């Protein structure tokens, strides 16, 4: 067996987001963020901005 293109596990998925307070762009792994279940608006991940400590969210 041979791997043609290495994938990533769903737990290790990389996300990119922009802080709406200071404008910093961050990358984080799914395992580094907190998962939130939201039945109405859809599930999302939250992480803290390392520059200004604001809450950054992305769709899961």
Coordinates of C-alpha atoms in Angstrom, one line a residue:
X1 CA 0.0 0.0 0.0
X2 CA 1.2 3.5 -0.8
X3 CA -0.1 6.9 0.4
X4 CA -0.6 9.2 -2.5
X5 CA -1.6 12.3 -0.4
X6 CA -1.5 12.3 3.4
X7 CA -4.7 13.6 4.9
X8 CA -5.3 14.9 8.4
X9 CA -7.5 13.5 11.1
X10 CA -10.6 15.5 11.9
X11 CA -9.3 16.2 15.3
X12 CA -6.1 17.8 13.9
X13 CA -7.8 20.0 11.3
X14 CA -6.2 23.4 11.0
X15 CA -8.4 26.5 11.1
X16 CA -7.6 30.1 10.2
X17 CA -9.5 33.1 11.7
X18 CA -9.3 36.8 12.1
X19 CA -9.8 38.6 15.4
X20 CA -12.6 41.3 15.0
X21 CA -11.1 43.4 17.8
X22 CA -7.4 43.8 16.9
X23 CA -7.3 42.3 13.3
X24 CA -4.8 39.6 14.1
X25 CA -5.0 36.5 11.9
X26 CA -4.4 33.2 13.8
X27 CA -4.2 29.5 12.9
X28 CA -5.2 26.9 15.4
X29 CA -5.9 23.2 15.5
X30 CA -9.3 21.9 16.4
X31 CA -7.8 20.2 19.4
X32 CA -6.6 23.6 20.7
X33 CA -10.1 25.3 20.6
X34 CA -13.2 24.7 22.6
X35 CA -16.1 23.0 20.7
X36 CA -19.6 24.5 21.2
X37 CA -22.8 22.8 20.2
X38 CA -25.5 25.2 18.9
X39 CA -28.6 23.6 17.5
X40 CA -30.1 26.8 16.1
X41 CA -27.1 28.5 14.5
X42 CA -24.7 25.6 14.0
X43 CA -21.8 24.2 15.9
X44 CA -18.7 26.4 16.3
X45 CA -15.2 26.5 17.8
X46 CA -13.8 29.3 20.0
X47 CA -10.3 30.3 20.7
X48 CA -8.7 33.2 22.6
X49 CA -6.8 35.8 20.6
X50 CA -3.2 35.8 21.8
X51 CA -2.8 39.5 21.2
X52 CA -5.9 41.0 22.9
X53 CA -7.6 38.0 24.6
X54 CA -10.8 38.4 22.6
X55 CA -13.0 35.4 21.8
X56 CA -12.5 34.3 18.2
X57 CA -15.1 31.9 16.7
X58 CA -15.3 29.8 13.5
X59 CA -17.9 27.4 12.2
X60 CA -17.0 23.8 13.0

